[in-house]
Each structure stands twice: as C-alpha cells, then as structure tokens.
Amino acid sequence: MTIGASLLLIAVGAILKFAVTTSVSGVDLPTIGVVLMVIGAVGLVLGLVLSTRRRRTDVVQTNDVPGAPGRRTTYVQDDPRDPRY
C-alpha cells in the first residue's frame, strides 16, 4: 500500500467517523470509519518503513579493462553519502 492510499483511507475513515450523521440499516458507519483509519495508519507506518529501507544506493563505476577491447569490469561500492555508513 502506498503512502497516498494510506492517507486516503485515513481521510475517508475520519469522514465516516466524525462527519457522517446518516444512519444505514445494519451498518455502523462510525465503526467502519475507525477500521479504515486503523488500516490506513498501519499502511502508512509500513509504507514509511519500507521507503526508508529502499533508499540504499550503490555507486557503480565501469572501466575498460586494459588490453581487452570491448570487455568491461564493474566495481560496486557503498555510497559514502548513505547515512547508514
């Protein structure tokens, strides 16, 4: 679930909980609003945690191998700007 979808669920849940005064037979709209807000909050937390984990970047340098035209070697190293290092 994306962060935007989570915020949408929280907003719809808050509207159902606090702003809707209409009653529907057999359906408790404030309870549905609370459920949507909880699901949205969980999705928001998970989305933020996963987005911070995906920010790892690597610096890739590609150099020609001397004496072997057309061949390349790749060196991968951690990005020194990454705050985890």
Coordinates of C-alpha atoms in Angstrom, one line a residue, residues 5-83:
A5 CA -3.5 5.3 -0.4
S6 CA -2.9 5.1 3.3
L7 CA -3.7 8.8 3.7
L8 CA -6.8 8.4 1.6
L9 CA -8.0 5.6 3.9
I10 CA -7.4 7.7 7.0
A11 CA -9.3 10.6 5.4
V12 CA -12.3 8.5 4.4
G13 CA -12.3 6.8 7.8
A14 CA -12.3 10.2 9.6
I15 CA -15.1 11.4 7.4
L16 CA -17.2 8.4 8.2
K17 CA -16.4 8.6 11.9
F18 CA -16.8 12.3 12.6
A19 CA -18.7 13.9 9.8
V20 CA -21.4 11.5 8.6
T21 CA -24.6 11.7 10.6
T22 CA -26.7 9.5 8.4
S23 CA -27.5 6.0 9.6
V24 CA -27.7 3.0 7.4
S25 CA -29.7 -0.1 8.4
G26 CA -27.4 -2.9 9.5
V27 CA -24.2 -0.9 9.1
D28 CA -22.4 1.1 11.8
L29 CA -20.6 3.8 9.8
P30 CA -18.5 5.2 12.7
T31 CA -17.1 1.7 13.3
I32 CA -16.2 1.3 9.6
G33 CA -14.6 4.7 9.9
V34 CA -12.4 3.6 12.8
V35 CA -11.4 0.4 11.0
L36 CA -10.4 2.4 7.9
M37 CA -8.4 4.8 10.0
V38 CA -6.5 1.9 11.7
I39 CA -5.8 0.2 8.4
G40 CA -4.6 3.5 6.9
A41 CA -2.4 4.1 9.9
V42 CA -0.8 0.7 9.7
G43 CA -0.3 1.1 5.9
L44 CA 1.3 4.5 6.5
V45 CA 3.7 3.2 9.0
L46 CA 4.6 0.2 6.8
G47 CA 5.0 2.4 3.8
L48 CA 7.3 4.8 5.6
V49 CA 9.4 1.9 6.9
L50 CA 9.7 0.3 3.5
S51 CA 10.5 3.6 1.8
T52 CA 13.4 4.3 4.2
R53 CA 14.8 0.7 3.6
R54 CA 14.7 1.2 -0.2
R55 CA 16.9 4.3 -0.1
R56 CA 20.2 2.4 -0.3
T57 CA 22.1 3.4 -3.3
D58 CA 25.3 2.0 -4.7
V59 CA 27.9 3.8 -6.8
V60 CA 28.7 1.8 -9.9
Q61 CA 31.9 2.6 -11.7
T62 CA 32.7 0.9 -15.1
N63 CA 36.2 1.0 -16.5
D64 CA 37.6 -0.5 -19.6
V65 CA 39.9 -3.5 -19.0
P66 CA 43.3 -2.7 -20.5
G67 CA 44.3 -5.0 -23.3
A68 CA 40.8 -6.4 -23.8
P69 CA 38.7 -4.2 -26.1
G70 CA 35.0 -4.5 -25.6
R71 CA 35.3 -6.0 -22.2
R72 CA 34.3 -4.1 -19.1
T73 CA 34.6 -4.7 -15.4
T74 CA 32.3 -3.2 -12.8
Y75 CA 33.2 -2.1 -9.3
V76 CA 30.4 -1.7 -6.8
Q77 CA 31.0 0.2 -3.6
D78 CA 28.7 1.6 -0.9
D79 CA 27.6 5.2 -1.3
P80 CA 29.6 7.3 1.3
R81 CA 26.6 9.7 1.4
D82 CA 24.4 6.9 2.8
P83 CA 23.7 7.8 6.5

